[in-house]
Short mmCIF file of C-alpha atoms and ligand atoms in Angstrom, two decimals:
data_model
loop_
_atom_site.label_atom_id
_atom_site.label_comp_id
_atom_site.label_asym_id
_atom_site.label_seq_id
_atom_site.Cartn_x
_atom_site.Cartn_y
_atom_site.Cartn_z
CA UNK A 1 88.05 83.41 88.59
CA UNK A 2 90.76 81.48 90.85
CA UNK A 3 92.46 82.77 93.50
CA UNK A 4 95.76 82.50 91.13
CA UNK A 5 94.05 84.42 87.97
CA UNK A 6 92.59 87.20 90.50
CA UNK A 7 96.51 87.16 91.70
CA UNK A 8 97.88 87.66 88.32
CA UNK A 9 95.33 89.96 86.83
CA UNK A 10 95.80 92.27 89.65
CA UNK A 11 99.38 91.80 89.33
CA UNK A 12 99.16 92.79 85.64
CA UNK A 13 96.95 95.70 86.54
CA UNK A 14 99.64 97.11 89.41
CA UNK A 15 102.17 96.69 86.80
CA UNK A 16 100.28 99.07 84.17
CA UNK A 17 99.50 101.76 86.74
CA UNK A 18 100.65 105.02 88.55
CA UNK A 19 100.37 105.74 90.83
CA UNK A 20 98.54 103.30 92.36
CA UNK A 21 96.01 104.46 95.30
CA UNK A 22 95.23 102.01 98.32
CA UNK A 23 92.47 103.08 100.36
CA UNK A 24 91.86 100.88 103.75
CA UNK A 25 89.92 100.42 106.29
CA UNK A 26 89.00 98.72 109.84
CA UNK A 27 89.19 95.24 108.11
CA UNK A 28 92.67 95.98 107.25
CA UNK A 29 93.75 95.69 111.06
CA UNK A 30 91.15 93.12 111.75
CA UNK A 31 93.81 90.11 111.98
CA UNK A 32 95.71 91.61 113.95
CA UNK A 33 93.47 91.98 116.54
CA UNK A 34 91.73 95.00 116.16
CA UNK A 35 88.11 94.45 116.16
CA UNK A 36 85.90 96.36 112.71
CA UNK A 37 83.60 99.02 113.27
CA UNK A 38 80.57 97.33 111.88
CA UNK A 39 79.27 93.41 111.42
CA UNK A 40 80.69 90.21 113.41
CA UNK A 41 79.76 89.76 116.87
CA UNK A 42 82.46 91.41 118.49
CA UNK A 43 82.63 94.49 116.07
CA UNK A 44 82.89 97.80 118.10
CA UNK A 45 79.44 98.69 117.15
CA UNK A 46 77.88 95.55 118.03
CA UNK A 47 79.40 95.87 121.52
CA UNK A 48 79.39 100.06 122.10
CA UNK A 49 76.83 102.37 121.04
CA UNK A 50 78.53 105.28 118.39
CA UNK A 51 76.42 107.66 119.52
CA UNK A 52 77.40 107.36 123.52
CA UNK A 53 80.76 107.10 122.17
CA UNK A 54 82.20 109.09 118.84
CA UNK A 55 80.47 112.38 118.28
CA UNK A 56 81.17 115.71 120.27
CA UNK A 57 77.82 114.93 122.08
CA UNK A 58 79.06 112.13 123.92
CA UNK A 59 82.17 114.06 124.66
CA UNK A 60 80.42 116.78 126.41
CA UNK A 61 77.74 114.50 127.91
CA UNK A 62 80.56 111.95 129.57
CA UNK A 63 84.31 112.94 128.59
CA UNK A 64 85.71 110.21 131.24
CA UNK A 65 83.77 107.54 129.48
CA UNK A 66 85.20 108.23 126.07
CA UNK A 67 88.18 108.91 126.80
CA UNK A 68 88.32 105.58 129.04
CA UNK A 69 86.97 104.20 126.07
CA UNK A 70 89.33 105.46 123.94
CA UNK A 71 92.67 104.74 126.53
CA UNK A 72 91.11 101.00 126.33
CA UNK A 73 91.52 101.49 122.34
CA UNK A 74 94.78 102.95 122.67
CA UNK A 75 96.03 99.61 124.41
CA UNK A 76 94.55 97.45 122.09
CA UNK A 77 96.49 98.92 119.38
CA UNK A 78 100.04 99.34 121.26
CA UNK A 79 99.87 95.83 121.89
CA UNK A 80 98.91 94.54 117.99
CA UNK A 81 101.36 93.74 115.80
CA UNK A 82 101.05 94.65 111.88
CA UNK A 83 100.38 91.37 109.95
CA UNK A 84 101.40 89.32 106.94
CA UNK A 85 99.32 92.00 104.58
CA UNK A 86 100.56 95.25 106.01
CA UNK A 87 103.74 93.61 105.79
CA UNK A 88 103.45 92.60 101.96
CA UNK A 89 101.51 96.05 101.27
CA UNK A 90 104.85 98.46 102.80
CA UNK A 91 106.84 96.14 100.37
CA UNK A 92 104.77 96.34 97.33
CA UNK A 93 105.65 99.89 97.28
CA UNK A 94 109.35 98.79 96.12
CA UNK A 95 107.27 97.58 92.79
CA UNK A 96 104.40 100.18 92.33
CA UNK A 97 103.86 103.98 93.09
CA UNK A 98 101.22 103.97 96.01
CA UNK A 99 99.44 106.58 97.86
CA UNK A 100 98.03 104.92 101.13
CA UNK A 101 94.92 106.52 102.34
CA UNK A 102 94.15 104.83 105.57
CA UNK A 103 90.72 105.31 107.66
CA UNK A 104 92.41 103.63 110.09
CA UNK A 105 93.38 105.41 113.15
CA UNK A 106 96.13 102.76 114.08
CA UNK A 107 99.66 103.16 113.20
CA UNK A 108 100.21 99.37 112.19
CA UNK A 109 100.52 100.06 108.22
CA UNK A 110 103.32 102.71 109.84
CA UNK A 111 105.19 99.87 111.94
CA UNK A 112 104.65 97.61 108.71
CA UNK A 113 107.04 100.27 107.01
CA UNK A 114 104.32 101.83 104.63
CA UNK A 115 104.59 105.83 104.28
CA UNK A 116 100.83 106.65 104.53
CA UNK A 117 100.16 109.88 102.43
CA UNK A 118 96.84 110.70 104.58
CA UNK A 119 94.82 109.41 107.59
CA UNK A 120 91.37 110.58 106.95
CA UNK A 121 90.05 109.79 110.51
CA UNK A 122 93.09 111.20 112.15
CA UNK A 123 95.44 109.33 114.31
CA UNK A 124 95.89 107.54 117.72
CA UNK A 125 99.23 109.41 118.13
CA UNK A 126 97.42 113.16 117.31
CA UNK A 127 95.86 114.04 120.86
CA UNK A 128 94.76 117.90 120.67
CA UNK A 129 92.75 120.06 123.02
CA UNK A 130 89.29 120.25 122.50
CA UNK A 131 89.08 124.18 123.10
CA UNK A 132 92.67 125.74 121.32
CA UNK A 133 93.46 122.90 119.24
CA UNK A 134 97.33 122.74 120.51
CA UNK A 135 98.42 119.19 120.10
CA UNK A 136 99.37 117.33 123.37
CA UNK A 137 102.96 115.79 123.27
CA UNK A 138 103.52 114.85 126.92
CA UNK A 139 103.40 110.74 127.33
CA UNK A 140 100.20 109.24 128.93
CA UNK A 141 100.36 108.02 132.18
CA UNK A 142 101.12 103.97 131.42
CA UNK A 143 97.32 102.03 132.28
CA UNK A 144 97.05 98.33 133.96
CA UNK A 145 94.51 96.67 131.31
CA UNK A 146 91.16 98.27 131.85
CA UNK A 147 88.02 97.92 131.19
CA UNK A 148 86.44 99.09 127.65
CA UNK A 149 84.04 101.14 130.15
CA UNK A 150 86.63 102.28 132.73
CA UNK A 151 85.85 106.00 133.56
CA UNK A 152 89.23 108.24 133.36
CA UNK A 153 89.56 111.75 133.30
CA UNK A 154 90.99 113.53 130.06
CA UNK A 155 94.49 115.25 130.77
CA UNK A 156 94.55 119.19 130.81
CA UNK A 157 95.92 121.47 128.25
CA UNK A 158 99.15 122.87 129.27
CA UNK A 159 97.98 126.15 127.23
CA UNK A 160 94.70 126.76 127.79
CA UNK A 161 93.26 124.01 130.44
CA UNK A 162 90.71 122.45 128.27
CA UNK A 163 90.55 119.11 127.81
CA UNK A 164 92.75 116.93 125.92
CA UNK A 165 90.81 114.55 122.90
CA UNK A 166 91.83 111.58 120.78
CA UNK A 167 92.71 112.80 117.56
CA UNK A 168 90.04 110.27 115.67
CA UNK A 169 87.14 112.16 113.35
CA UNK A 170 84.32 111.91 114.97
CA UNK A 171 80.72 111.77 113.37
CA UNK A 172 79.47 114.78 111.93
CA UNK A 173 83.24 116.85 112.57
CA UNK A 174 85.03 117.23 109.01
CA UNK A 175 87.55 115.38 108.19
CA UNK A 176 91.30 116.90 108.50
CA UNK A 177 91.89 119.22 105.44
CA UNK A 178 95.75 118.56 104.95
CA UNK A 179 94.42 114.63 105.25
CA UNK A 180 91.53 115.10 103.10
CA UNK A 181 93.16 117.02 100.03
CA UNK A 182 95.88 114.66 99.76
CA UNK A 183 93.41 111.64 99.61
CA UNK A 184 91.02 113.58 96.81
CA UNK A 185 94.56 113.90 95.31
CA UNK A 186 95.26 110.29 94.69
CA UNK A 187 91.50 109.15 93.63
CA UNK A 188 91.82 112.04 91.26
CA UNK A 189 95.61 111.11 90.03
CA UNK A 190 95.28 107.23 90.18
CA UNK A 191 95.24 105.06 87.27
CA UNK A 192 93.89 101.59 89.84
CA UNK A 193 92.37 101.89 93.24
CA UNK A 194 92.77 99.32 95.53
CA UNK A 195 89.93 99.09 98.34
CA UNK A 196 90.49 96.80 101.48
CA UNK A 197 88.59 96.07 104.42
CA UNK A 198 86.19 98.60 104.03
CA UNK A 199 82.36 98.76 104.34
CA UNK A 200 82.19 101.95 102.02
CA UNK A 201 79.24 103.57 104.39
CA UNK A 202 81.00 106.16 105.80
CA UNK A 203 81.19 109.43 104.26
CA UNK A 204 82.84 111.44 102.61
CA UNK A 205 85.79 108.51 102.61
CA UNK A 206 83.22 106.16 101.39
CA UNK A 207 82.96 108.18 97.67
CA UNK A 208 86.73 108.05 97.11
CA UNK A 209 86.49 104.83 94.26
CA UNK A 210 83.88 106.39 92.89
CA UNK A 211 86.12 109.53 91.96
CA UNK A 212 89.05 107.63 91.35
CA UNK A 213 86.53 105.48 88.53
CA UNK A 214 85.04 109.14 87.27
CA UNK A 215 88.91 110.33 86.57
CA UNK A 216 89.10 106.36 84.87
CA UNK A 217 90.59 104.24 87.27
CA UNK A 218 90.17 100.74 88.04
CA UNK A 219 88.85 99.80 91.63
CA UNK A 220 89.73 96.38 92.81
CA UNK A 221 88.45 95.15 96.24
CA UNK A 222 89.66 93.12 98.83
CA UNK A 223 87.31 92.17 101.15
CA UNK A 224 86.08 88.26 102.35
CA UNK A 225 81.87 90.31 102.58
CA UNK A 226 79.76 92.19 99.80
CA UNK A 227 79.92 95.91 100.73
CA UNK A 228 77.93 99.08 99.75
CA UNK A 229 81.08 99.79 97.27
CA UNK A 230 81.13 95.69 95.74
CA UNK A 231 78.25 96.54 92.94
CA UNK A 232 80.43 99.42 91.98
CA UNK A 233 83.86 97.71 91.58
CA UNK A 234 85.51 96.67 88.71
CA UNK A 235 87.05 93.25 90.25
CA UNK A 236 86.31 92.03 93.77
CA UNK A 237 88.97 89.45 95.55
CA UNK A 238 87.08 87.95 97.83
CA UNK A 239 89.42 87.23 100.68
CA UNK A 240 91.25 88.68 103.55
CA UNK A 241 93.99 91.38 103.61
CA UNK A 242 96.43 88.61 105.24
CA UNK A 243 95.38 85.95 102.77
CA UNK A 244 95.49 88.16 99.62
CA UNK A 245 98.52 90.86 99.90
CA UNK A 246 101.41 88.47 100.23
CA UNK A 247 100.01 86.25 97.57
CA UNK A 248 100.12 89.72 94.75
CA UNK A 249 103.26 90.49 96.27
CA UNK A 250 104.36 87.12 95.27
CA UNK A 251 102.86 87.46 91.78
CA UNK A 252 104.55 90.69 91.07
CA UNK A 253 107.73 88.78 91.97
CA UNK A 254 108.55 90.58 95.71
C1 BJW B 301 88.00 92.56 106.19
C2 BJW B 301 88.53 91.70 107.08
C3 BJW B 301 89.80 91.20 106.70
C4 BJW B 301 86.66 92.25 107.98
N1 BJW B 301 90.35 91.60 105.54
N2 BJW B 301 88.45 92.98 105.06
C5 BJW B 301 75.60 111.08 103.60
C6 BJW B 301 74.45 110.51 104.13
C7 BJW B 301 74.27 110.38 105.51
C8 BJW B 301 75.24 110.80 106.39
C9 BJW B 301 76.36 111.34 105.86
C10 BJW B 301 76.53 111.49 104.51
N3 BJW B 301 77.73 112.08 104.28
C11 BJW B 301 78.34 112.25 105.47
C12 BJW B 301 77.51 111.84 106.43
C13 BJW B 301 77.76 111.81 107.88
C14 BJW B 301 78.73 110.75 108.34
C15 BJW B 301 78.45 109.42 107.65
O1 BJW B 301 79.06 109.04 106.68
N4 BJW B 301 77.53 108.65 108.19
C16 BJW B 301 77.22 107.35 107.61
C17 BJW B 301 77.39 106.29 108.70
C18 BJW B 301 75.88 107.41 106.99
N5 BJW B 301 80.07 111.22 108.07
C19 BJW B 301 80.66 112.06 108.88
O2 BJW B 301 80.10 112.51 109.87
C20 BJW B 301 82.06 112.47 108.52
N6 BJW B 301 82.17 113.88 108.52
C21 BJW B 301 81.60 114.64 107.59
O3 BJW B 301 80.96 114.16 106.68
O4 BJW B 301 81.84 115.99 107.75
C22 BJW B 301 81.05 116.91 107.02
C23 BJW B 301 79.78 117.12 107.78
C24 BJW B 301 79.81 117.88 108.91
C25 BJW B 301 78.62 118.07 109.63
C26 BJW B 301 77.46 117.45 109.20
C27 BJW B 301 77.47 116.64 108.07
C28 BJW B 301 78.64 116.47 107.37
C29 BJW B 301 83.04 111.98 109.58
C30 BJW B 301 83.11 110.52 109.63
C31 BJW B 301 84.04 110.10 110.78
C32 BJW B 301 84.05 108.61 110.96
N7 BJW B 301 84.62 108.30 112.22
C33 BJW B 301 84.80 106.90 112.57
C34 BJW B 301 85.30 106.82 114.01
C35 BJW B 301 86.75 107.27 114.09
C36 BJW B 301 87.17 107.40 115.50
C37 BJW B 301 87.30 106.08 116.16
O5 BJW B 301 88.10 105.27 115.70
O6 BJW B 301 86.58 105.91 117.14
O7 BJW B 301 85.73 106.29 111.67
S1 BJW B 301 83.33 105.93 112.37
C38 BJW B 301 84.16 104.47 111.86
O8 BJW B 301 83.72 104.15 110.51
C39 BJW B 301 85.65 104.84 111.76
C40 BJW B 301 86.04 104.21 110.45
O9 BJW B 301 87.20 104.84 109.92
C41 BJW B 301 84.80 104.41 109.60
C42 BJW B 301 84.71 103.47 108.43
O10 BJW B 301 84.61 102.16 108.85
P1 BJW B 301 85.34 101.00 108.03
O11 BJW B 301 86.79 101.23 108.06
O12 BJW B 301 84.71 100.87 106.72
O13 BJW B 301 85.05 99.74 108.96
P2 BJW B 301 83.74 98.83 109.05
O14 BJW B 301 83.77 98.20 110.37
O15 BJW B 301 82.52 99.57 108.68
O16 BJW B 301 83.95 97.73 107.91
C43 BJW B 301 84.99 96.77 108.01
C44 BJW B 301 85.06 96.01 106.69
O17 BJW B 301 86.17 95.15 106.76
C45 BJW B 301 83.85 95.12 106.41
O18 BJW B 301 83.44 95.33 105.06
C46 BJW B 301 84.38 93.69 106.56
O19 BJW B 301 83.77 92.75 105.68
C47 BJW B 301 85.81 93.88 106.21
N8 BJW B 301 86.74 92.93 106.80
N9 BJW B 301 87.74 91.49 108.16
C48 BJW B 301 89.65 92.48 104.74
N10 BJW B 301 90.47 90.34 107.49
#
Protein backbone atom coordinates (compact mmCIF):
# COMPACT_ATOMS: atom_id res chain seq x y z
CA UNK A 1 0.00 0.00 0.00
CA UNK A 2 1.25 3.79 -0.54
CA UNK A 3 2.18 5.97 1.90
CA UNK A 4 -1.19 8.03 0.92
CA UNK A 5 -3.64 4.78 1.15
CA UNK A 6 -1.86 3.74 4.61
CA UNK A 7 -2.68 7.66 5.42
CA UNK A 8 -6.25 7.43 4.53
CA UNK A 9 -7.08 3.99 5.75
CA UNK A 10 -5.80 4.88 9.08
CA UNK A 11 -7.55 8.03 8.82
CA UNK A 12 -10.80 6.14 8.11
CA UNK A 13 -10.05 3.76 10.93
CA UNK A 14 -9.44 6.88 13.66
CA UNK A 15 -12.60 8.20 12.37
CA UNK A 16 -14.69 4.87 13.22
CA UNK A 17 -13.16 4.47 16.67
CA UNK A 18 -13.35 5.31 20.49
CA UNK A 19 -11.60 5.75 22.08
CA UNK A 20 -8.66 5.39 20.39
CA UNK A 21 -5.49 3.98 22.48
CA UNK A 22 -1.82 5.13 21.51
CA UNK A 23 0.76 3.20 23.11
CA UNK A 24 4.57 4.58 22.53
CA UNK A 25 7.70 3.97 23.04
CA UNK A 26 11.61 5.00 22.96
CA UNK A 27 11.31 5.43 19.11
CA UNK A 28 8.74 7.96 19.69
CA UNK A 29 11.44 10.47 21.16
CA UNK A 30 14.10 9.14 18.92
CA UNK A 31 14.09 12.38 16.54
CA UNK A 32 14.30 14.41 18.90
CA UNK A 33 17.32 13.35 20.15
CA UNK A 34 16.78 10.85 22.55
CA UNK A 35 18.65 7.81 21.75
CA UNK A 36 16.20 4.01 21.81
CA UNK A 37 16.81 1.49 24.24
CA UNK A 38 17.67 -1.28 21.87
CA UNK A 39 19.24 -1.55 18.04
CA UNK A 40 21.31 1.33 16.14
CA UNK A 41 24.72 1.98 17.14
CA UNK A 42 24.22 4.55 19.54
CA UNK A 43 21.11 2.93 21.28
CA UNK A 44 21.51 3.06 25.16
CA UNK A 45 22.02 -0.59 25.25
CA UNK A 46 24.55 -0.78 22.68
CA UNK A 47 26.57 1.83 24.59
CA UNK A 48 25.61 0.93 28.61
CA UNK A 49 25.13 -2.36 30.01
CA UNK A 50 21.18 -2.68 31.64
CA UNK A 51 22.26 -4.73 34.09
CA UNK A 52 25.17 -2.23 35.61
CA UNK A 53 22.59 0.27 35.09
CA UNK A 54 18.53 -0.28 35.57
CA UNK A 55 17.74 -2.91 38.14
CA UNK A 56 17.89 -2.41 42.05
CA UNK A 57 21.19 -4.45 41.85
CA UNK A 58 23.08 -1.89 40.22
CA UNK A 59 21.57 0.62 42.53
CA UNK A 60 22.88 -0.96 45.58
CA UNK A 61 26.13 -2.14 43.94
CA UNK A 62 27.05 1.68 42.60
CA UNK A 63 24.17 4.34 43.39
CA UNK A 64 26.62 7.33 42.19
CA UNK A 65 27.01 5.66 38.87
CA UNK A 66 23.33 5.41 38.15
CA UNK A 67 22.31 8.13 39.33
CA UNK A 68 25.22 10.02 37.30
CA UNK A 69 23.90 8.04 34.68
CA UNK A 70 20.63 8.96 35.10
CA UNK A 71 21.44 13.11 35.84
CA UNK A 72 23.29 12.66 32.26
CA UNK A 73 19.68 11.33 31.02
CA UNK A 74 17.93 13.94 32.76
CA UNK A 75 19.92 16.61 30.60
CA UNK A 76 19.46 14.99 27.54
CA UNK A 77 15.84 15.25 27.86
CA UNK A 78 15.58 19.00 29.34
CA UNK A 79 17.39 20.04 26.44
CA UNK A 80 15.10 18.02 23.53
CA UNK A 81 12.45 19.54 22.08
CA UNK A 82 9.08 17.50 21.19
CA UNK A 83 8.95 17.04 17.35
CA UNK A 84 6.73 17.32 14.31
CA UNK A 85 4.84 13.85 15.53
CA UNK A 86 4.31 14.63 19.17
CA UNK A 87 3.23 17.79 17.87
CA UNK A 88 0.59 16.31 15.29
CA UNK A 89 -0.26 13.41 17.94
CA UNK A 90 -1.41 16.31 21.05
CA UNK A 91 -3.51 17.73 18.08
CA UNK A 92 -5.09 14.67 16.79
CA UNK A 93 -6.77 14.48 20.04
CA UNK A 94 -9.05 17.59 18.86
CA UNK A 95 -10.39 14.78 16.17
CA UNK A 96 -10.33 11.38 18.07
CA UNK A 97 -10.77 10.18 21.77
CA UNK A 98 -7.16 8.99 22.79
CA UNK A 99 -5.72 7.44 25.78
CA UNK A 100 -1.83 7.91 25.57
CA UNK A 101 0.05 5.21 27.26
CA UNK A 102 3.62 6.24 27.06
CA UNK A 103 6.76 3.90 28.10
CA UNK A 104 8.54 6.79 27.77
CA UNK A 105 9.97 8.36 30.76
CA UNK A 106 10.36 11.85 29.01
CA UNK A 107 7.86 14.50 29.30
CA UNK A 108 8.09 15.62 25.50
CA UNK A 109 4.48 14.17 24.45
CA UNK A 110 3.58 16.55 27.76
CA UNK A 111 5.40 19.78 26.26
CA UNK A 112 3.80 18.65 22.80
CA UNK A 113 0.39 19.38 24.66
CA UNK A 114 -0.83 15.65 24.82
CA UNK A 115 -2.62 14.68 28.29
CA UNK A 116 -0.95 11.23 28.82
CA UNK A 117 -3.47 8.96 30.76
CA UNK A 118 -0.45 6.65 32.15
CA UNK A 119 3.39 6.39 32.11
CA UNK A 120 4.06 2.79 32.59
CA UNK A 121 7.85 3.21 33.29
CA UNK A 122 7.29 6.16 35.52
CA UNK A 123 8.61 9.56 34.96
CA UNK A 124 11.80 11.77 34.85
CA UNK A 125 9.93 14.37 36.99
CA UNK A 126 8.80 11.45 39.86
CA UNK A 127 12.12 11.22 42.05
CA UNK A 128 11.15 9.14 45.34
CA UNK A 129 13.25 7.71 48.12
CA UNK A 130 14.37 4.40 47.78
CA UNK A 131 13.61 3.40 51.55
CA UNK A 132 9.94 5.45 52.49
CA UNK A 133 8.86 6.10 49.11
CA UNK A 134 8.16 10.05 49.84
CA UNK A 135 8.54 11.80 46.56
CA UNK A 136 11.41 14.41 46.37
CA UNK A 137 10.19 17.94 45.25
CA UNK A 138 13.24 20.11 46.01
CA UNK A 139 15.04 21.27 42.48
CA UNK A 140 18.35 19.46 41.55
CA UNK A 141 21.35 21.20 41.87
CA UNK A 142 21.76 22.66 37.96
CA UNK A 143 24.90 20.16 36.26
CA UNK A 144 27.67 21.57 33.63
CA UNK A 145 27.27 18.75 30.78
CA UNK A 146 28.71 15.57 32.18
CA UNK A 147 29.75 12.64 31.31
CA UNK A 148 27.20 9.56 30.71
CA UNK A 149 29.64 7.87 33.42
CA UNK A 150 30.15 10.85 35.77
CA UNK A 151 29.90 9.49 39.41
CA UNK A 152 27.40 11.78 41.62
CA UNK A 153 25.98 11.12 44.78
CA UNK A 154 22.07 10.63 45.12
CA UNK A 155 20.42 13.54 47.27
CA UNK A 156 19.07 12.56 50.83
CA UNK A 157 15.56 12.15 51.90
CA UNK A 158 14.41 15.03 53.87
CA UNK A 159 12.16 12.32 55.85
CA UNK A 160 13.93 9.48 56.36
CA UNK A 161 17.70 9.98 54.90
CA UNK A 162 17.66 7.31 52.35
CA UNK A 163 18.51 7.89 49.13
CA UNK A 164 16.70 9.67 46.55
CA UNK A 165 15.96 7.42 42.95
CA UNK A 166 14.78 8.29 39.45
CA UNK A 167 11.32 7.49 39.25
CA UNK A 168 11.90 5.09 35.94
CA UNK A 169 10.70 1.11 36.40
CA UNK A 170 13.41 -0.67 36.63
CA UNK A 171 13.82 -4.43 35.51
CA UNK A 172 12.19 -6.90 37.49
CA UNK A 173 10.25 -3.88 39.95
CA UNK A 174 6.38 -3.78 38.92
CA UNK A 175 5.19 -1.39 37.11
CA UNK A 176 3.17 1.63 38.93
CA UNK A 177 -0.40 0.34 39.76
CA UNK A 178 -2.36 3.73 39.28
CA UNK A 179 -0.14 3.73 35.76
CA UNK A 180 -0.71 0.22 35.02
CA UNK A 181 -4.64 -0.04 35.56
CA UNK A 182 -5.31 2.87 33.55
CA UNK A 183 -3.25 1.45 30.57
CA UNK A 184 -5.09 -2.26 30.91
CA UNK A 185 -8.06 0.19 30.85
CA UNK A 186 -7.65 1.53 27.40
CA UNK A 187 -6.38 -1.89 25.60
CA UNK A 188 -9.45 -3.31 27.22
CA UNK A 189 -11.89 -0.19 26.17
CA UNK A 190 -10.28 0.62 22.72
CA UNK A 191 -11.89 0.02 19.51
CA UNK A 192 -7.97 0.77 17.38
CA UNK A 193 -4.59 0.67 18.98
CA UNK A 194 -2.02 2.60 17.68
CA UNK A 195 1.67 1.25 18.44
CA UNK A 196 4.77 3.57 17.77
CA UNK A 197 8.30 3.24 18.22
CA UNK A 198 8.21 0.29 20.12
CA UNK A 199 10.20 -3.01 20.08
CA UNK A 200 7.28 -4.91 21.94
CA UNK A 201 10.02 -7.03 24.16
CA UNK A 202 9.46 -5.62 27.25
CA UNK A 203 6.98 -6.93 29.54
CA UNK A 204 4.18 -6.65 30.78
CA UNK A 205 3.82 -3.26 28.40
CA UNK A 206 4.84 -5.38 25.54
CA UNK A 207 1.23 -7.59 25.74
CA UNK A 208 -0.94 -4.45 25.70
CA UNK A 209 -2.05 -4.91 21.57
CA UNK A 210 -2.49 -8.16 22.16
CA UNK A 211 -5.37 -7.38 24.77
CA UNK A 212 -6.57 -4.53 23.06
CA UNK A 213 -6.96 -7.27 19.69
CA UNK A 214 -8.56 -10.05 22.32
CA UNK A 215 -11.33 -7.24 23.42
CA UNK A 216 -11.44 -6.67 19.14
CA UNK A 217 -9.44 -3.85 18.39
CA UNK A 218 -7.41 -2.99 15.53
CA UNK A 219 -3.55 -2.50 16.11
CA UNK A 220 -1.81 -0.35 13.61
CA UNK A 221 2.00 0.19 13.88
CA UNK A 222 4.26 2.80 13.26
CA UNK A 223 7.56 1.88 13.20
CA UNK A 224 10.47 2.31 10.09
CA UNK A 225 11.90 -1.85 11.68
CA UNK A 226 9.97 -5.30 12.00
CA UNK A 227 9.37 -5.80 15.76
CA UNK A 228 8.40 -8.78 18.03
CA UNK A 229 4.66 -7.15 17.86
CA UNK A 230 4.81 -6.60 13.53
CA UNK A 231 3.57 -10.47 12.85
CA UNK A 232 0.78 -9.69 15.20
CA UNK A 233 -0.55 -6.36 13.79
CA UNK A 234 -3.30 -5.74 11.77
CA UNK A 235 -1.58 -2.86 9.48
CA UNK A 236 2.06 -1.83 9.83
CA UNK A 237 3.17 1.91 8.49
CA UNK A 238 6.42 1.52 7.95
CA UNK A 239 7.91 4.89 8.73
CA UNK A 240 8.89 7.23 11.42
CA UNK A 241 6.74 8.94 14.11
CA UNK A 242 7.90 12.47 12.53
CA UNK A 243 7.28 11.30 8.98
CA UNK A 244 3.91 9.58 9.63
CA UNK A 245 1.79 11.63 12.43
CA UNK A 246 1.55 14.95 10.67
CA UNK A 247 0.79 13.28 7.42
CA UNK A 248 -2.76 11.35 9.34
CA UNK A 249 -3.24 14.50 10.95
CA UNK A 250 -3.41 15.99 7.58
CA UNK A 251 -5.68 13.22 6.26
CA UNK A 252 -8.15 13.57 9.01
CA UNK A 253 -8.24 17.23 7.94
CA UNK A 254 -6.19 18.92 11.23
C1 LIG B 1 11.22 4.35 15.77
C2 LIG B 1 12.00 5.39 15.42
C3 LIG B 1 11.27 6.50 14.92
C4 LIG B 1 13.41 3.95 16.15
N1 LIG B 1 9.93 6.42 14.83
N2 LIG B 1 9.95 4.19 15.70
C5 LIG B 1 8.48 -12.56 30.27
C6 LIG B 1 9.64 -13.21 29.88
C7 LIG B 1 10.89 -12.79 30.34
C8 LIG B 1 11.01 -11.71 31.18
C9 LIG B 1 9.87 -11.07 31.54
C10 LIG B 1 8.64 -11.49 31.11
N3 LIG B 1 7.69 -10.68 31.64
C11 LIG B 1 8.33 -9.72 32.36
C12 LIG B 1 9.64 -9.97 32.33
C13 LIG B 1 10.71 -9.18 32.95
C14 LIG B 1 11.00 -7.87 32.27
C15 LIG B 1 11.03 -8.02 30.75
O1 LIG B 1 10.08 -7.76 30.05
N4 LIG B 1 12.16 -8.41 30.22
C16 LIG B 1 12.28 -8.57 28.77
C17 LIG B 1 13.46 -7.71 28.30
C18 LIG B 1 12.38 -10.01 28.45
N5 LIG B 1 10.00 -6.91 32.69
C19 LIG B 1 10.09 -6.31 33.84
O2 LIG B 1 11.00 -6.53 34.62
C20 LIG B 1 9.00 -5.32 34.18
N6 LIG B 1 8.47 -5.60 35.45
C21 LIG B 1 7.71 -6.67 35.69
O3 LIG B 1 7.43 -7.45 34.82
O4 LIG B 1 7.27 -6.75 36.99
C22 LIG B 1 6.72 -7.98 37.44
C23 LIG B 1 7.86 -8.87 37.85
C24 LIG B 1 8.51 -8.60 39.02
C25 LIG B 1 9.57 -9.43 39.40
C26 LIG B 1 9.98 -10.45 38.56
C27 LIG B 1 9.34 -10.66 37.35
C28 LIG B 1 8.28 -9.85 36.99
C29 LIG B 1 9.58 -3.91 34.27
C30 LIG B 1 10.10 -3.44 32.98
C31 LIG B 1 10.75 -2.07 33.18
C32 LIG B 1 11.41 -1.58 31.92
N7 LIG B 1 12.28 -0.51 32.23
C33 LIG B 1 12.96 0.17 31.13
C34 LIG B 1 13.93 1.18 31.72
C35 LIG B 1 13.17 2.37 32.28
C36 LIG B 1 14.07 3.26 33.04
C37 LIG B 1 15.01 3.98 32.15
O5 LIG B 1 14.55 4.72 31.29
O6 LIG B 1 16.20 3.78 32.35
O7 LIG B 1 12.01 0.80 30.28
S1 LIG B 1 13.82 -0.95 30.05
C38 LIG B 1 13.52 -0.03 28.59
O8 LIG B 1 12.73 -0.85 27.69
C39 LIG B 1 12.62 1.14 29.00
C40 LIG B 1 11.59 1.15 27.91
O9 LIG B 1 10.40 1.80 28.34
C41 LIG B 1 11.40 -0.33 27.62
C42 LIG B 1 10.81 -0.61 26.26
O10 LIG B 1 11.65 -0.18 25.26
P1 LIG B 1 11.04 0.46 23.92
O11 LIG B 1 10.32 1.68 24.26
O12 LIG B 1 10.31 -0.57 23.19
O13 LIG B 1 12.37 0.90 23.16
P2 LIG B 1 13.37 0.02 22.27
O14 LIG B 1 14.65 0.74 22.27
O15 LIG B 1 13.38 -1.40 22.68
O16 LIG B 1 12.73 0.06 20.81
C43 LIG B 1 12.66 1.27 20.09
C44 LIG B 1 11.81 1.03 18.84
O17 LIG B 1 11.65 2.27 18.19
C45 LIG B 1 12.44 0.09 17.81
O18 LIG B 1 11.46 -0.86 17.39
C46 LIG B 1 12.81 1.00 16.64
O19 LIG B 1 12.70 0.36 15.36
C47 LIG B 1 11.80 2.08 16.78
N8 LIG B 1 12.18 3.38 16.25
N9 LIG B 1 13.32 5.17 15.63
C48 LIG B 1 9.30 5.26 15.22
N10 LIG B 1 11.90 7.62 14.54
Amino acid sequence: MSTTNIAKTLASLIAEADPVAVLTGAGMSAESGIPTFRGQHNSLWSQFDPQQLATTDAWHADKALVWGWYRWRMAMVQQAKPHAGHLALAKLAAHANIALVTQNVDDLHERAGSRVSAHVHGSLFALRCFDCAQAYAQALKPLKPHAATLRLTPPTCPHCGGDIRPGFVWFGETLPEYAWARAEAAADRCDLMLVIGTSGLVYPAAGLPAVAQQHGAKVVEINPEDTALSPHVDMHWRTTAADALPQLLKEIGG
